[in-house]
PDB file of C-alpha atoms and ligand atoms in Angstrom:
ATOM      1  CA  UNK A   1     -13.212   8.050 -15.552  1.00 95.00           C
ATOM      2  CA  UNK A   2     -15.352   6.638 -12.094  1.00 98.00           C
ATOM      3  CA  UNK A   3     -18.467   5.223 -12.069  1.00 98.00           C
ATOM      4  CA  UNK A   4     -19.510   3.196  -9.068  1.00 98.00           C
ATOM      5  CA  UNK A   5     -23.528   1.456  -9.787  1.00 98.00           C
ATOM      6  CA  UNK A   6     -24.951   0.163  -6.978  1.00 98.00           C
ATOM      7  CA  UNK A   7     -22.467  -0.020  -4.662  1.00 98.00           C
ATOM      8  CA  UNK A   8     -22.279  -1.467  -1.382  1.00 98.00           C
ATOM      9  CA  UNK A   9     -19.334  -2.539   1.329  1.00 98.00           C
ATOM     10  CA  UNK A  10     -19.728  -4.318   4.277  1.00 98.00           C
ATOM     11  CA  UNK A  11     -16.833  -5.342   6.456  1.00 97.00           C
ATOM     12  CA  UNK A  12     -15.450  -8.587   7.751  1.00 97.00           C
ATOM     13  CA  UNK A  13     -17.204  -7.632  11.026  1.00 96.00           C
ATOM     14  CA  UNK A  14     -20.861  -6.984   9.570  1.00 96.00           C
ATOM     15  CA  UNK A  15     -20.621  -2.651   9.371  1.00 96.00           C
ATOM     16  CA  UNK A  16     -21.958  -1.384   6.601  1.00 97.00           C
ATOM     17  CA  UNK A  17     -19.342   1.209   5.428  1.00 98.00           C
ATOM     18  CA  UNK A  18     -21.110   2.002   2.023  1.00 98.00           C
ATOM     19  CA  UNK A  19     -24.761   1.083   0.271  1.00 98.00           C
ATOM     20  CA  UNK A  20     -26.456   1.639  -2.562  1.00 97.00           C
ATOM     21  CA  UNK A  21     -23.814   4.496  -4.029  1.00 98.00           C
ATOM     22  CA  UNK A  22     -24.087   5.346  -7.620  1.00 98.00           C
ATOM     23  CA  UNK A  23     -21.643   7.899  -8.103  1.00 98.00           C
ATOM     24  CA  UNK A  24     -19.738   9.478 -11.503  1.00 98.00           C
ATOM     25  CA  UNK A  25     -16.859  11.078 -11.702  1.00 98.00           C
ATOM     26  CA  UNK A  26     -15.588  12.407 -15.428  1.00 98.00           C
ATOM     27  CA  UNK A  27     -12.525  12.958 -16.040  1.00 98.00           C
ATOM     28  CA  UNK A  28     -11.304  15.725 -15.458  1.00 98.00           C
ATOM     29  CA  UNK A  29     -12.907  16.500 -12.264  1.00 98.00           C
ATOM     30  CA  UNK A  30     -11.939  17.796  -8.662  1.00 98.00           C
ATOM     31  CA  UNK A  31     -15.234  16.695  -6.135  1.00 98.00           C
ATOM     32  CA  UNK A  32     -14.840  16.995  -2.484  1.00 98.00           C
ATOM     33  CA  UNK A  33     -15.818  13.603  -0.048  1.00 98.00           C
ATOM     34  CA  UNK A  34     -17.401  15.170   3.202  1.00 98.00           C
ATOM     35  CA  UNK A  35     -19.590  13.344   6.233  1.00 97.00           C
ATOM     36  CA  UNK A  36     -18.685  12.919   9.877  1.00 96.00           C
ATOM     37  CA  UNK A  37     -16.239  10.963  10.932  1.00 97.00           C
ATOM     38  CA  UNK A  38     -17.312   7.242  10.302  1.00 97.00           C
ATOM     39  CA  UNK A  39     -19.295   7.670   7.072  1.00 98.00           C
ATOM     40  CA  UNK A  40     -17.700   6.232   4.387  1.00 98.00           C
ATOM     41  CA  UNK A  41     -15.102   8.583   2.742  1.00 98.00           C
ATOM     42  CA  UNK A  42     -12.636   6.697   3.246  1.00 98.00           C
ATOM     43  CA  UNK A  43     -13.116   3.037   2.546  1.00 98.00           C
ATOM     44  CA  UNK A  44     -14.536   4.915  -0.610  1.00 98.00           C
ATOM     45  CA  UNK A  45     -11.333   5.958  -1.834  1.00 97.00           C
ATOM     46  CA  UNK A  46     -10.418   2.136  -0.802  1.00 96.00           C
ATOM     47  CA  UNK A  47     -12.709   0.775  -3.226  1.00 97.00           C
ATOM     48  CA  UNK A  48     -10.581   2.769  -6.305  1.00 96.00           C
ATOM     49  CA  UNK A  49      -7.520   1.825  -5.398  1.00 93.00           C
ATOM     50  CA  UNK A  50      -8.794  -1.242  -4.900  1.00 93.00           C
ATOM     51  CA  UNK A  51      -7.717  -1.894  -1.383  1.00 93.00           C
ATOM     52  CA  UNK A  52     -11.198  -3.729  -0.974  1.00 95.00           C
ATOM     53  CA  UNK A  53     -13.363  -4.927  -2.973  1.00 96.00           C
ATOM     54  CA  UNK A  54     -17.341  -3.906  -3.448  1.00 97.00           C
ATOM     55  CA  UNK A  55     -19.787  -6.219  -1.242  1.00 97.00           C
ATOM     56  CA  UNK A  56     -22.576  -5.899  -4.098  1.00 97.00           C
ATOM     57  CA  UNK A  57     -22.382  -3.083  -6.955  1.00 98.00           C
ATOM     58  CA  UNK A  58     -19.285  -2.447 -10.104  1.00 98.00           C
ATOM     59  CA  UNK A  59     -17.452  -0.263  -9.658  1.00 97.00           C
ATOM     60  CA  UNK A  60     -15.283   0.477 -12.526  1.00 97.00           C
ATOM     61  CA  UNK A  61     -12.635   2.902 -13.295  1.00 96.00           C
ATOM     62  CA  UNK A  62     -11.298   4.104 -17.027  1.00 94.00           C
ATOM     63  CA  UNK A  63     -13.755   1.344 -17.801  1.00 93.00           C
ATOM     64  CA  UNK A  64     -12.370  -1.205 -15.938  1.00 93.00           C
ATOM     65  CA  UNK A  65     -15.200  -3.378 -13.580  1.00 95.00           C
ATOM     66  CA  UNK A  66     -12.424  -3.817 -10.655  1.00 94.00           C
ATOM     67  CA  UNK A  67     -12.857  -6.778  -9.541  1.00 93.00           C
ATOM     68  CA  UNK A  68     -12.447  -8.323 -12.986  1.00 92.00           C
ATOM     69  CA  UNK A  69      -9.503  -7.354 -13.542  1.00 88.00           C
ATOM     70  CA  UNK A  70      -7.354 -10.347 -13.988  1.00 85.00           C
ATOM     71  CA  UNK A  71      -4.675 -10.827 -11.472  1.00 80.00           C
ATOM     72  CA  UNK A  72      -1.630  -8.950 -13.664  1.00 81.00           C
ATOM     73  CA  UNK A  73      -4.122  -5.840 -14.461  1.00 84.00           C
ATOM     74  CA  UNK A  74      -3.943  -5.530 -10.706  1.00 85.00           C
ATOM     75  CA  UNK A  75      -0.854  -3.361 -10.743  1.00 83.00           C
ATOM     76  CA  UNK A  76      -1.918  -1.077 -13.885  1.00 85.00           C
ATOM     77  CA  UNK A  77      -4.411   0.172 -11.888  1.00 88.00           C
ATOM     78  CA  UNK A  78      -2.996   0.871  -8.524  1.00 85.00           C
ATOM     79  CA  UNK A  79      -0.779   3.535 -12.086  1.00 88.00           C
ATOM     80  CA  UNK A  80      -3.839   5.289 -12.611  1.00 94.00           C
ATOM     81  CA  UNK A  81      -4.703   5.780  -9.405  1.00 96.00           C
ATOM     82  CA  UNK A  82      -2.004   7.580  -7.421  1.00 96.00           C
ATOM     83  CA  UNK A  83      -2.668   8.164  -3.416  1.00 96.00           C
ATOM     84  CA  UNK A  84      -2.412   9.929  -0.333  1.00 97.00           C
ATOM     85  CA  UNK A  85      -3.015  10.130   3.032  1.00 96.00           C
ATOM     86  CA  UNK A  86      -3.009  12.252   6.465  1.00 96.00           C
ATOM     87  CA  UNK A  87       0.026   9.993   7.959  1.00 96.00           C
ATOM     88  CA  UNK A  88       2.397  10.507   4.298  1.00 97.00           C
ATOM     89  CA  UNK A  89       3.653   6.514   4.892  1.00 97.00           C
ATOM     90  CA  UNK A  90       6.548   7.374   3.595  1.00 98.00           C
ATOM     91  CA  UNK A  91       9.339   5.026   3.454  1.00 97.00           C
ATOM     92  CA  UNK A  92      12.002   6.735   6.371  1.00 98.00           C
ATOM     93  CA  UNK A  93      15.089   5.305   5.421  1.00 98.00           C
ATOM     94  CA  UNK A  94      14.654   7.021   1.711  1.00 98.00           C
ATOM     95  CA  UNK A  95      15.078   9.825   0.785  1.00 98.00           C
ATOM     96  CA  UNK A  96      13.088  12.364  -0.712  1.00 98.00           C
ATOM     97  CA  UNK A  97      14.526  11.134  -5.022  1.00 98.00           C
ATOM     98  CA  UNK A  98      14.264   7.737  -3.923  1.00 98.00           C
ATOM     99  CA  UNK A  99      10.718   8.018  -1.831  1.00 98.00           C
ATOM    100  CA  UNK A 100       9.255   9.344  -4.543  1.00 98.00           C
ATOM    101  CA  UNK A 101      11.566   7.300  -7.803  1.00 98.00           C
ATOM    102  CA  UNK A 102      10.307   3.902  -6.317  1.00 96.00           C
ATOM    103  CA  UNK A 103       7.765   2.889  -8.076  1.00 94.00           C
ATOM    104  CA  UNK A 104       9.250   3.902 -11.102  1.00 95.00           C
ATOM    105  CA  UNK A 105      12.101   1.178  -9.744  1.00 95.00           C
ATOM    106  CA  UNK A 106      10.668  -1.624  -8.671  1.00 92.00           C
ATOM    107  CA  UNK A 107       7.780  -1.544 -12.273  1.00 91.00           C
ATOM    108  CA  UNK A 108      11.015  -2.163 -14.052  1.00 93.00           C
ATOM    109  CA  UNK A 109      11.667   1.450 -15.737  1.00 95.00           C
ATOM    110  CA  UNK A 110      14.707   1.729 -17.181  1.00 97.00           C
ATOM    111  CA  UNK A 111      17.304   5.208 -15.632  1.00 97.00           C
ATOM    112  CA  UNK A 112      17.339   7.702 -17.650  1.00 98.00           C
ATOM    113  CA  UNK A 113      13.268   7.143 -17.758  1.00 97.00           C
ATOM    114  CA  UNK A 114      13.558   6.808 -13.642  1.00 98.00           C
ATOM    115  CA  UNK A 115      15.974   9.918 -12.727  1.00 98.00           C
ATOM    116  CA  UNK A 116      13.782  12.574 -15.240  1.00 98.00           C
ATOM    117  CA  UNK A 117      10.703  11.814 -14.163  1.00 98.00           C
ATOM    118  CA  UNK A 118      11.460  12.085 -10.514  1.00 98.00           C
ATOM    119  CA  UNK A 119      12.983  15.477 -10.981  1.00 98.00           C
ATOM    120  CA  UNK A 120       9.081  16.289 -12.874  1.00 97.00           C
ATOM    121  CA  UNK A 121       7.015  15.440  -9.732  1.00 97.00           C
ATOM    122  CA  UNK A 122      10.108  16.824  -8.142  1.00 98.00           C
ATOM    123  CA  UNK A 123      10.070  19.906  -9.480  1.00 97.00           C
ATOM    124  CA  UNK A 124       6.016  19.959  -9.897  1.00 96.00           C
ATOM    125  CA  UNK A 125       4.837  20.035  -6.540  1.00 97.00           C
ATOM    126  CA  UNK A 126       8.252  22.153  -5.742  1.00 97.00           C
ATOM    127  CA  UNK A 127      10.955  20.087  -4.096  1.00 97.00           C
ATOM    128  CA  UNK A 128      14.042  19.695  -6.083  1.00 97.00           C
ATOM    129  CA  UNK A 129      16.324  21.346  -3.384  1.00 97.00           C
ATOM    130  CA  UNK A 130      15.338  19.079  -1.441  1.00 98.00           C
ATOM    131  CA  UNK A 131      15.630  15.506  -2.672  1.00 97.00           C
ATOM    132  CA  UNK A 132      18.020  14.145  -0.827  1.00 98.00           C
ATOM    133  CA  UNK A 133      16.631  15.123   2.796  1.00 98.00           C
ATOM    134  CA  UNK A 134      14.747  11.853   4.311  1.00 98.00           C
ATOM    135  CA  UNK A 135      11.464  12.400   5.799  1.00 98.00           C
ATOM    136  CA  UNK A 136      12.004  13.285   9.082  1.00 97.00           C
ATOM    137  CA  UNK A 137      14.166  16.335   8.408  1.00 98.00           C
ATOM    138  CA  UNK A 138      11.074  17.763   6.519  1.00 98.00           C
ATOM    139  CA  UNK A 139       8.192  19.425   7.222  1.00 97.00           C
ATOM    140  CA  UNK A 140       5.044  18.009   7.100  1.00 97.00           C
ATOM    141  CA  UNK A 141       4.327  20.048   4.503  1.00 97.00           C
ATOM    142  CA  UNK A 142       6.550  18.539   2.146  1.00 98.00           C
ATOM    143  CA  UNK A 143       6.267  15.011   3.020  1.00 98.00           C
ATOM    144  CA  UNK A 144       2.960  16.131   2.011  1.00 97.00           C
ATOM    145  CA  UNK A 145       4.634  17.331  -0.711  1.00 98.00           C
ATOM    146  CA  UNK A 146       6.889  13.869  -1.865  1.00 98.00           C
ATOM    147  CA  UNK A 147       4.286  12.073  -1.231  1.00 98.00           C
ATOM    148  CA  UNK A 148       1.612  14.038  -4.151  1.00 98.00           C
ATOM    149  CA  UNK A 149       5.509  14.111  -6.391  1.00 98.00           C
ATOM    150  CA  UNK A 150       5.302  10.166  -5.626  1.00 97.00           C
ATOM    151  CA  UNK A 151       1.591   9.104  -6.178  1.00 96.00           C
ATOM    152  CA  UNK A 152       1.801  11.514  -9.627  1.00 97.00           C
ATOM    153  CA  UNK A 153       5.240  10.194 -10.983  1.00 97.00           C
ATOM    154  CA  UNK A 154       3.327   7.098 -12.059  1.00 95.00           C
ATOM    155  CA  UNK A 155       1.278   9.666 -14.324  1.00 95.00           C
ATOM    156  CA  UNK A 156      -1.835   8.920 -12.534  1.00 96.00           C
ATOM    157  CA  UNK A 157      -5.335  10.138 -13.406  1.00 97.00           C
ATOM    158  CA  UNK A 158      -6.618   9.760 -10.394  1.00 98.00           C
ATOM    159  CA  UNK A 159      -5.166  11.254  -7.676  1.00 98.00           C
ATOM    160  CA  UNK A 160      -6.680  10.264  -4.108  1.00 98.00           C
ATOM    161  CA  UNK A 161      -6.215  12.601  -1.256  1.00 98.00           C
ATOM    162  CA  UNK A 162      -7.321  10.439   1.701  1.00 98.00           C
ATOM    163  CA  UNK A 163      -7.608  13.556   4.561  1.00 97.00           C
ATOM    164  CA  UNK A 164      -4.053  15.319   2.944  1.00 97.00           C
ATOM    165  CA  UNK A 165      -4.641  17.752   4.953  1.00 97.00           C
ATOM    166  CA  UNK A 166      -5.204  16.813   8.235  1.00 96.00           C
ATOM    167  CA  UNK A 167      -2.128  16.733  10.151  1.00 95.00           C
ATOM    168  CA  UNK A 168      -0.730  20.019   8.542  1.00 96.00           C
ATOM    169  CA  UNK A 169      -1.158  23.857   9.825  1.00 96.00           C
ATOM    170  CA  UNK A 170      -3.743  26.065   8.253  1.00 95.00           C
ATOM    171  CA  UNK A 171      -1.374  27.928   5.490  1.00 95.00           C
ATOM    172  CA  UNK A 172       0.468  24.562   4.937  1.00 96.00           C
ATOM    173  CA  UNK A 173      -3.084  23.049   3.981  1.00 97.00           C
ATOM    174  CA  UNK A 174      -3.960  26.409   1.969  1.00 97.00           C
ATOM    175  CA  UNK A 175       0.420  24.803  -0.183  1.00 96.00           C
ATOM    176  CA  UNK A 176      -1.199  22.248  -0.489  1.00 97.00           C
ATOM    177  CA  UNK A 177      -4.570  22.947  -1.689  1.00 97.00           C
ATOM    178  CA  UNK A 178      -3.325  25.012  -3.810  1.00 97.00           C
ATOM    179  CA  UNK A 179      -0.611  22.208  -5.385  1.00 97.00           C
ATOM    180  CA  UNK A 180      -3.569  19.355  -5.709  1.00 98.00           C
ATOM    181  CA  UNK A 181      -6.123  22.856  -7.706  1.00 98.00           C
ATOM    182  CA  UNK A 182      -3.137  23.059  -9.641  1.00 97.00           C
ATOM    183  CA  UNK A 183      -2.306  18.902 -10.486  1.00 97.00           C
ATOM    184  CA  UNK A 184      -5.900  18.973 -11.302  1.00 98.00           C
ATOM    185  CA  UNK A 185      -5.551  21.460 -14.034  1.00 97.00           C
ATOM    186  CA  UNK A 186      -2.846  19.553 -14.969  1.00 95.00           C
ATOM    187  CA  UNK A 187      -5.703  16.837 -16.551  1.00 96.00           C
ATOM    188  CA  UNK A 188      -5.181  14.531 -13.292  1.00 98.00           C
ATOM    189  CA  UNK A 189      -8.971  14.078 -11.403  1.00 98.00           C
ATOM    190  CA  UNK A 190      -9.249  14.053  -8.170  1.00 98.00           C
ATOM    191  CA  UNK A 191     -11.264  13.394  -4.983  1.00 98.00           C
ATOM    192  CA  UNK A 192     -10.287  14.579  -1.687  1.00 98.00           C
ATOM    193  CA  UNK A 193     -11.849  13.471   0.933  1.00 98.00           C
ATOM    194  CA  UNK A 194     -11.597  16.071   4.574  1.00 97.00           C
ATOM    195  CA  UNK A 195     -12.840  17.965   6.933  1.00 96.00           C
ATOM    196  CA  UNK A 196     -11.545  20.991   6.103  1.00 96.00           C
ATOM    197  CA  UNK A 197     -14.740  23.155   5.965  1.00 97.00           C
ATOM    198  CA  UNK A 198     -12.781  26.333   4.876  1.00 96.00           C
ATOM    199  CA  UNK A 199     -10.685  24.197   2.255  1.00 97.00           C
ATOM    200  CA  UNK A 200     -14.639  23.535   0.699  1.00 98.00           C
ATOM    201  CA  UNK A 201     -16.339  25.974   0.550  1.00 98.00           C
ATOM    202  CA  UNK A 202     -13.505  28.236  -0.831  1.00 97.00           C
ATOM    203  CA  UNK A 203     -12.731  25.935  -3.767  1.00 97.00           C
ATOM    204  CA  UNK A 204     -16.852  26.006  -4.404  1.00 97.00           C
ATOM    205  CA  UNK A 205     -15.530  22.506  -6.283  1.00 98.00           C
ATOM    206  CA  UNK A 206     -17.861  19.941  -6.517  1.00 98.00           C
ATOM    207  CA  UNK A 207     -19.317  17.997  -2.748  1.00 98.00           C
ATOM    208  CA  UNK A 208     -20.861  14.287  -2.198  1.00 98.00           C
ATOM    209  CA  UNK A 209     -22.285  14.366   1.065  1.00 98.00           C
ATOM    210  CA  UNK A 210     -21.848  10.185   2.884  1.00 98.00           C
ATOM    211  CA  UNK A 211     -23.471   9.981   5.868  1.00 98.00           C
ATOM    212  CA  UNK A 212     -24.068   6.537   7.530  1.00 97.00           C
ATOM    213  CA  UNK A 213     -22.335   4.810   3.896  1.00 98.00           C
ATOM    214  CA  UNK A 214     -24.742   6.573   2.013  1.00 98.00           C
ATOM    215  CA  UNK A 215     -24.376   9.594  -0.037  1.00 98.00           C
ATOM    216  CA  UNK A 216     -27.329  12.345   0.914  1.00 98.00           C
ATOM    217  CA  UNK A 217     -25.693  15.506  -1.097  1.00 98.00           C
ATOM    218  CA  UNK A 218     -23.996  16.343  -4.629  1.00 98.00           C
ATOM    219  CA  UNK A 219     -23.453  19.453  -5.579  1.00 98.00           C
ATOM    220  CA  UNK A 220     -22.011  20.562  -8.196  1.00 97.00           C
ATOM    221  CA  UNK A 221     -20.433  23.836  -6.777  1.00 97.00           C
ATOM    222  CA  UNK A 222     -20.642  22.736  -3.308  1.00 97.00           C
ATOM    223  CA  UNK A 223     -20.401  24.067  -0.002  1.00 97.00           C
ATOM    224  CA  UNK A 224     -19.129  21.375   3.977  1.00 97.00           C
ATOM    225  CA  UNK A 225     -22.100  21.911   5.058  1.00 94.00           C
ATOM    226  CA  UNK A 226     -26.208  22.194   2.883  1.00 85.00           C
TER     227      UNK A 226
HETATM  228  N1  ATP B 301     -11.671  -2.613   7.511  1.00 92.07           N
HETATM  229  C1  ATP B 301     -12.457  -1.954   8.441  1.00 92.07           C
HETATM  230  N2  ATP B 301     -13.101  -2.981   8.860  1.00 92.07           N
HETATM  231  C2  ATP B 301     -14.461  -3.251  10.098  1.00 92.07           C
HETATM  232  N3  ATP B 301     -14.757  -1.975   9.685  1.00 92.07           N
HETATM  233  C3  ATP B 301     -14.596  -0.271   8.752  1.00 92.07           C
HETATM  234  C4  ATP B 301     -12.958  -0.853   8.861  1.00 92.07           C
HETATM  235  N4  ATP B 301     -12.489   0.162   7.687  1.00 92.07           N
HETATM  236  C5  ATP B 301     -13.574   1.117   8.585  1.00 92.07           C
HETATM  237  N5  ATP B 301     -15.145   0.454   8.786  1.00 92.07           N
HETATM  238  C6  ATP B 301     -15.768   0.881   8.945  1.00 92.07           C
HETATM  239  O1  ATP B 301     -16.672   1.583   8.346  1.00 92.07           O
HETATM  240  C7  ATP B 301     -17.410   2.994   8.277  1.00 92.07           C
HETATM  241  C8  ATP B 301     -17.232   3.686   6.737  1.00 92.07           C
HETATM  242  O2  ATP B 301     -15.555   4.327   7.824  1.00 92.07           O
HETATM  243  P1  ATP B 301     -14.825   5.157   7.170  1.00 92.07           P
HETATM  244  O3  ATP B 301     -12.985   4.642   6.883  1.00 92.07           O
HETATM  245  O4  ATP B 301     -14.899   4.410   5.861  1.00 92.07           O
HETATM  246  O5  ATP B 301     -15.385   6.412   7.703  1.00 92.07           O
HETATM  247  P2  ATP B 301     -14.763   8.109   7.342  1.00 92.07           P
HETATM  248  O6  ATP B 301     -15.577   8.268   6.499  1.00 92.07           O
HETATM  249  O7  ATP B 301     -13.220   8.240   6.614  1.00 92.07           O
HETATM  250  O8  ATP B 301     -14.254   8.378   8.693  1.00 92.07           O
HETATM  251  P3  ATP B 301     -13.318   9.236   9.097  1.00 92.07           P
HETATM  252  O9  ATP B 301     -13.910  10.913   8.877  1.00 92.07           O
HETATM  253  O10 ATP B 301     -12.978   9.455  10.769  1.00 92.07           O
HETATM  254  O11 ATP B 301     -11.812   9.118   8.269  1.00 92.07           O
HETATM  255  C9  ATP B 301     -17.349   3.078   9.837  1.00 92.07           C
HETATM  256  O12 ATP B 301     -18.015   2.558  10.377  1.00 92.07           O
HETATM  257  C10 ATP B 301     -15.543   2.029  10.319  1.00 92.07           C
HETATM  258  O13 ATP B 301     -16.256   2.357  11.924  1.00 92.07           O
HETATM  259 MG1   MG B 302     -11.358   8.278   6.986  1.00 92.07          MG
END
């Protein structure tokens, strides 16, 4: 599903965020990206959604080299790869349902599809009852569930979560993680960047450990620390 071939990423200011990365993630995997602050986790995520291009090497997502996508296909890639962030990034002037429906509307889906797919995504994250609320009327966990529904509404093959529980208390953190596990079980490939050792150690999924832009550990049923 995802292949990085000898990928390095150097930002315009000269910082090398990733170096010589070789990584293959199969369809259906659940992968934790761990490593200290500045290790390159978010940069890796940005390459997957083509927010950044690799400086050298190749990033292939679902069979397509992201650097060689024709102009019109970038939007198509973004539909294949959903993303959620630590700070949710919801549209504050739109309701839960409007946030979730937004991508469907801008990609020109008809009203019936928008309604049906929005309801499906809301039900999946358990927010049907909150559909008319604004983000400021929601708890942090509900805001993150809204963000997850927004990402899932396009039925992406891959979901990238960048510190999805960084702003949440321990109980809410577990709710969100259980939801992400469920999304993975329904077939979506998951990549979760996190500093939360407890979660990583409890789930025993694949762990890719970055350090100064390099992969220093890649374990099948890994733990947070070696
Ligand atoms: N837009 C940018 N321009 C220049 N340097 C950047 C940029 N974004 C990140 N960096 C640098 O690249 C390196 C990797 O950053 P990145 O954000 O990928 O790390 P991270 O593992 O996500 O860290 P954290 O755990 O703090 O989120 C760091 O040295 C960072 O300062
Ligand atoms: Mg980061």
